[in-house]
JSON list of C-alpha atoms in Angstrom, two decimals:
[
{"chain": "B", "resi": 25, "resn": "UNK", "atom": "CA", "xyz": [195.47, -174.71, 130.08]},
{"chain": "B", "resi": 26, "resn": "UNK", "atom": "CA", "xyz": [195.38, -173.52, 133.31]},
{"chain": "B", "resi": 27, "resn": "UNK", "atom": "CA", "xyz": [194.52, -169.94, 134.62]},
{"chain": "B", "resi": 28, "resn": "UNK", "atom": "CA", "xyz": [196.89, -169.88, 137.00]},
{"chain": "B", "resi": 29, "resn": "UNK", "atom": "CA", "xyz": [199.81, -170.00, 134.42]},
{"chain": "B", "resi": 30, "resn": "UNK", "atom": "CA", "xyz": [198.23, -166.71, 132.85]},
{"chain": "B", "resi": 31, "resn": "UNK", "atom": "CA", "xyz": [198.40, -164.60, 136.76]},
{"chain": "B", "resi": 32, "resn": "UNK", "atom": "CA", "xyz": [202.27, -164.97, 136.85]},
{"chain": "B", "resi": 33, "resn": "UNK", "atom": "CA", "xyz": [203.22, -163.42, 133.75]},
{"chain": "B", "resi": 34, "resn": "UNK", "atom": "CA", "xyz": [200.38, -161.02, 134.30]},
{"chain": "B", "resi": 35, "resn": "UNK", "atom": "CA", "xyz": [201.35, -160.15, 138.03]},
{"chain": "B", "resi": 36, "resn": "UNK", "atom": "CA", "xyz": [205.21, -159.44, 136.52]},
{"chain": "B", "resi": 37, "resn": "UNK", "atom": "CA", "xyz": [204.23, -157.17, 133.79]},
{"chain": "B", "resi": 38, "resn": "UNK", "atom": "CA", "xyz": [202.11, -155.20, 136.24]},
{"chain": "B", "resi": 39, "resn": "UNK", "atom": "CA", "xyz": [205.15, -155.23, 138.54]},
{"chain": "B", "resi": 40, "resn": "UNK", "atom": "CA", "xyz": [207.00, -153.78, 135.74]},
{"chain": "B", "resi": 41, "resn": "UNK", "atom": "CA", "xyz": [205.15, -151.39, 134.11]},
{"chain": "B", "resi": 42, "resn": "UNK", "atom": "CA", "xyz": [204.62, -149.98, 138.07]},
{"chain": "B", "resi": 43, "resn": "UNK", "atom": "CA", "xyz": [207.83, -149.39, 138.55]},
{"chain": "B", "resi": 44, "resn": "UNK", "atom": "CA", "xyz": [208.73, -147.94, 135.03]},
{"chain": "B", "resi": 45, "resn": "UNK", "atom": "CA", "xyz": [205.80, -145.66, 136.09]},
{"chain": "B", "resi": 46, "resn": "UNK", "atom": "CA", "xyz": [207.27, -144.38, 139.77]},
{"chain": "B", "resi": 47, "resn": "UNK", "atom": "CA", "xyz": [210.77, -143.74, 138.00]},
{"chain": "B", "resi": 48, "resn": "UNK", "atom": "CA", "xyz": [208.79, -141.32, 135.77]},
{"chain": "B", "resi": 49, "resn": "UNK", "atom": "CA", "xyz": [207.06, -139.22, 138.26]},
{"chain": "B", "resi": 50, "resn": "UNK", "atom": "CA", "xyz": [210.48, -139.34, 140.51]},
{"chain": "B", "resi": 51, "resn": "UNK", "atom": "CA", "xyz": [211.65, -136.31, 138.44]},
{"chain": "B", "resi": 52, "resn": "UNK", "atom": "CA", "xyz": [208.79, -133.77, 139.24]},
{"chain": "B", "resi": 53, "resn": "UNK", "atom": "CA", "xyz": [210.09, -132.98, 142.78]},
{"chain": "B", "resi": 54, "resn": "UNK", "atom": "CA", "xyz": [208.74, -133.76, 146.13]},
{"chain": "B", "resi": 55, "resn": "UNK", "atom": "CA", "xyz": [206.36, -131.41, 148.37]},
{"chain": "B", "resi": 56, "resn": "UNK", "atom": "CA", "xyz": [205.43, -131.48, 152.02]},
{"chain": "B", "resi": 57, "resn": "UNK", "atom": "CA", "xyz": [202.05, -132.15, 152.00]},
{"chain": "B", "resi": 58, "resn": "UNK", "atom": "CA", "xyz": [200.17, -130.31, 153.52]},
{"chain": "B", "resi": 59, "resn": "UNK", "atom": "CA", "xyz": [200.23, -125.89, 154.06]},
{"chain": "B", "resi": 60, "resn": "UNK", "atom": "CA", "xyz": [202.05, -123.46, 156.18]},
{"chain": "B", "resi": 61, "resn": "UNK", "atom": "CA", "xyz": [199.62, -120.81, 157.41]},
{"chain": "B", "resi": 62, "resn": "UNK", "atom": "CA", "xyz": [201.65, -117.44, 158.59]},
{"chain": "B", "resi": 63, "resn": "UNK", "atom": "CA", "xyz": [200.71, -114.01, 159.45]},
{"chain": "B", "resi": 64, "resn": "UNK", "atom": "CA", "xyz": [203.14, -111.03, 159.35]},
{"chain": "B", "resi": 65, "resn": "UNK", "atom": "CA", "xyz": [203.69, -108.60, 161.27]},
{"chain": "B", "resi": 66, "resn": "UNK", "atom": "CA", "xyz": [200.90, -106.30, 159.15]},
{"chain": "B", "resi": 67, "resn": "UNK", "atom": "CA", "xyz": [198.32, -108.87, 159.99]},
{"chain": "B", "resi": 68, "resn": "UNK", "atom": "CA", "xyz": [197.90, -110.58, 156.38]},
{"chain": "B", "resi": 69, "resn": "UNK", "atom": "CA", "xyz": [197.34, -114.19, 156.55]},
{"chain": "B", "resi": 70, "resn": "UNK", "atom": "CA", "xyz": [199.69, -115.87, 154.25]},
{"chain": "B", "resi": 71, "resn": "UNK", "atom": "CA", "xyz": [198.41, -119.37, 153.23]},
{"chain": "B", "resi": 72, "resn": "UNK", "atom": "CA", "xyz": [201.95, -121.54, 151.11]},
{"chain": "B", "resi": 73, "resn": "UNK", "atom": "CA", "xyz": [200.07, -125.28, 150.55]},
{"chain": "B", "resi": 74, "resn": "UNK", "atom": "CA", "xyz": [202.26, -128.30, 149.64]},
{"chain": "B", "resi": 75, "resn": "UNK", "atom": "CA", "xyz": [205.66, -126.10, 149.42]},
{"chain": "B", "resi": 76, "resn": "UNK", "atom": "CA", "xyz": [208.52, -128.09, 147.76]},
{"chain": "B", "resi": 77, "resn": "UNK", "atom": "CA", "xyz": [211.14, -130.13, 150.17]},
{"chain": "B", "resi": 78, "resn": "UNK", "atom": "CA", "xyz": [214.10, -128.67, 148.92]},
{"chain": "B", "resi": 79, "resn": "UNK", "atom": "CA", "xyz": [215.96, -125.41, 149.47]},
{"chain": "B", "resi": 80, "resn": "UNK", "atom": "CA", "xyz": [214.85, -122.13, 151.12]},
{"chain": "B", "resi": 81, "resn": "UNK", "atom": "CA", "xyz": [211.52, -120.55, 151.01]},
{"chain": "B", "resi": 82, "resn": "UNK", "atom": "CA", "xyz": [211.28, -117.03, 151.89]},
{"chain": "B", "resi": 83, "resn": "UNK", "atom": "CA", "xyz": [208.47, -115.35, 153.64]},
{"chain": "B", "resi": 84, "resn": "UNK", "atom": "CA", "xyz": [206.35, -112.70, 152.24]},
{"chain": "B", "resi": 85, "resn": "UNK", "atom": "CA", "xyz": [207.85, -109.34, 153.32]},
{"chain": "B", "resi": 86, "resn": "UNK", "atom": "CA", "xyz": [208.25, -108.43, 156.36]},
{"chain": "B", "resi": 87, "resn": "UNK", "atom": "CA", "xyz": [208.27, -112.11, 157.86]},
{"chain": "B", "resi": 88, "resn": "UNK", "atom": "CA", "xyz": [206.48, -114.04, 159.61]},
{"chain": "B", "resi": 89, "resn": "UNK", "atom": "CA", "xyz": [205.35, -113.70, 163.90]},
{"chain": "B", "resi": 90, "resn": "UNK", "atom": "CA", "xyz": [202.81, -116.49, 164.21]},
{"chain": "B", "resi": 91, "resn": "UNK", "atom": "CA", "xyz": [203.17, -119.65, 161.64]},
{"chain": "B", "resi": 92, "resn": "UNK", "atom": "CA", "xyz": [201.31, -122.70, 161.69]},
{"chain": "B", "resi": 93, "resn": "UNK", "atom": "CA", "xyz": [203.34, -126.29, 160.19]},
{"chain": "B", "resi": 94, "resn": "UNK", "atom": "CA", "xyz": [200.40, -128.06, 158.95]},
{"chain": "B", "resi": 95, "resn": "UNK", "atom": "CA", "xyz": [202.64, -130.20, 156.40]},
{"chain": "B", "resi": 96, "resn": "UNK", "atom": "CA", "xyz": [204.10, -133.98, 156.90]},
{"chain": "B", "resi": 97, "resn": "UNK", "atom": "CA", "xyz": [207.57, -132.75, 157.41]},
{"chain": "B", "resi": 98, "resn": "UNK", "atom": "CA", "xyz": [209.63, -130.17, 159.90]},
{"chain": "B", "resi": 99, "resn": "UNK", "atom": "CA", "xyz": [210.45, -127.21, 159.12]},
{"chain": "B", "resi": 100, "resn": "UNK", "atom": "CA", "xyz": [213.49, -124.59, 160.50]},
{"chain": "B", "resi": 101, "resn": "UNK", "atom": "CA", "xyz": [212.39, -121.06, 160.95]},
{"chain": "B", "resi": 102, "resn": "UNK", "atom": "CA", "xyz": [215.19, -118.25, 160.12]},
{"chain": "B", "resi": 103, "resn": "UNK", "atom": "CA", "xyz": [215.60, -114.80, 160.51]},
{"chain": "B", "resi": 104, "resn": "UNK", "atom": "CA", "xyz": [217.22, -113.60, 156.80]},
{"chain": "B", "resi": 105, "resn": "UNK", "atom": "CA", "xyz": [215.87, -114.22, 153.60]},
{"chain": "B", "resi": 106, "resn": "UNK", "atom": "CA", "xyz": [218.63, -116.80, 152.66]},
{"chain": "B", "resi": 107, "resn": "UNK", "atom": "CA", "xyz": [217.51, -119.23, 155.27]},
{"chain": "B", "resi": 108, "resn": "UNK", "atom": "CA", "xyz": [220.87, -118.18, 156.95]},
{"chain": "B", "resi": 109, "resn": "UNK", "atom": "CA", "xyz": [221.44, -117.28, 160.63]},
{"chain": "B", "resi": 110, "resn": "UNK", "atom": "CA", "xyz": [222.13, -118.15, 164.10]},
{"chain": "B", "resi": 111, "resn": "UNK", "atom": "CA", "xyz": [218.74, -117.89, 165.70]},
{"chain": "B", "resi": 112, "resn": "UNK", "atom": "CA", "xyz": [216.82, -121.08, 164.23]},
{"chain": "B", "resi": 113, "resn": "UNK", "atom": "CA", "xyz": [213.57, -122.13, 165.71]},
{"chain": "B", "resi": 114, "resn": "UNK", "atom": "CA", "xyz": [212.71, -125.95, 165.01]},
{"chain": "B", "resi": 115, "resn": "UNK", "atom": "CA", "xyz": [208.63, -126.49, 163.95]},
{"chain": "B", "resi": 116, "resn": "UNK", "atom": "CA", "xyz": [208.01, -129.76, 164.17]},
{"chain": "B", "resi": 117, "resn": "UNK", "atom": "CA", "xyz": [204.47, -131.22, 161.80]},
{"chain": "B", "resi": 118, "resn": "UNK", "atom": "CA", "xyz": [201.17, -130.09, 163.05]},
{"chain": "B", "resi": 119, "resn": "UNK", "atom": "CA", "xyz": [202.69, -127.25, 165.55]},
{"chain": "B", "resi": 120, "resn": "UNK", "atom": "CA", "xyz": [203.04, -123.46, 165.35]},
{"chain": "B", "resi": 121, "resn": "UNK", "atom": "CA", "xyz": [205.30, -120.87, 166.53]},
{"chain": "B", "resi": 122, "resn": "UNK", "atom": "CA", "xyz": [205.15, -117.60, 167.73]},
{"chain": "B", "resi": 123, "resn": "UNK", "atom": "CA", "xyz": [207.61, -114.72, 167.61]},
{"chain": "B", "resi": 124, "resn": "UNK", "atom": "CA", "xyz": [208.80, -113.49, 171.30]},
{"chain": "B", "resi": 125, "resn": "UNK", "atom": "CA", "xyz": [207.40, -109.89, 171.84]},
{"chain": "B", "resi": 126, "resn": "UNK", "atom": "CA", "xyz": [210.62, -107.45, 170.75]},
{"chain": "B", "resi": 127, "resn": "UNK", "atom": "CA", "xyz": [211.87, -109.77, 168.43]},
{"chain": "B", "resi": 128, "resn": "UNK", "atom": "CA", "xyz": [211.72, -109.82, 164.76]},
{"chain": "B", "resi": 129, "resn": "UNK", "atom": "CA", "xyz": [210.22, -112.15, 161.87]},
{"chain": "B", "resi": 130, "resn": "UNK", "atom": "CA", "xyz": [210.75, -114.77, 160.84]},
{"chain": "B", "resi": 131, "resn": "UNK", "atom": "CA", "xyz": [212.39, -114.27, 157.02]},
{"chain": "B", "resi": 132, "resn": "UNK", "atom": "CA", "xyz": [212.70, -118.15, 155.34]},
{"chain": "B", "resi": 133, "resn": "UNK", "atom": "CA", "xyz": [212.27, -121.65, 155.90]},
{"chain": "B", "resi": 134, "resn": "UNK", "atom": "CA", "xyz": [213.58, -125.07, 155.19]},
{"chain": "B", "resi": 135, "resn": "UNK", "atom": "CA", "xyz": [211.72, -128.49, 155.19]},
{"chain": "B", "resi": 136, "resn": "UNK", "atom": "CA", "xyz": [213.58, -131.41, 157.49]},
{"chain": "B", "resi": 137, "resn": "UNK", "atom": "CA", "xyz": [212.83, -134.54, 155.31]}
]
């Protein structure tokens, strides 16, 4: 008998039991990577690492004026807690963003994925 007849069946179970694997983790939710580094307008450095990729994350109280995107994904800056708004600012990965002197905080976030 031949080794090589064993490293087929072998090759599919580890295919298998891979994939049954993945499907299991799929279900504890996805996170960018990575932190966002902010500092309000009190001058406390707020450190958030590997925040989650869905829905709206709001800023410590009172917002954010300088914040740093050092995650594998984009994020949307907004000025209400409900990530809600007309005055967006886009952050793409590995950039930062500072508030215009006069205007205010920044209050929530969402991830671009």
């Amino acid at each position: 008998m031949s080794v090589t007849r064993y490293r087929i069946p072998a090759s599919v179970a580890g295919a298998a039991l891979l994939a049954v694997a993945a499907t299991g983790c799929s279900g504890l939710g996805r996170t960018a990577v990575g932190t966002v580094i902010y500092e309000t307008s009190q001058h406390h450095a707020v450190v958030v690492s590997n925040p989650l990729v869905r829905g709206c994350h709001r800023l410590d109280p009172p917002g954010a004026v300088n914040l740093h995107n050092n995650t594998l994904v984009d994020l949307v800056l907004y000025p209400a807690d409900d990530c809600s708004g007309g005055n967006t600012v886009y952050v793409a990965t590995t950039t930062s963003d500072v508030v215009a002197p006069g205007a205010g905080a920044w209050r929530s976030y969402t991830t671009i994925h």
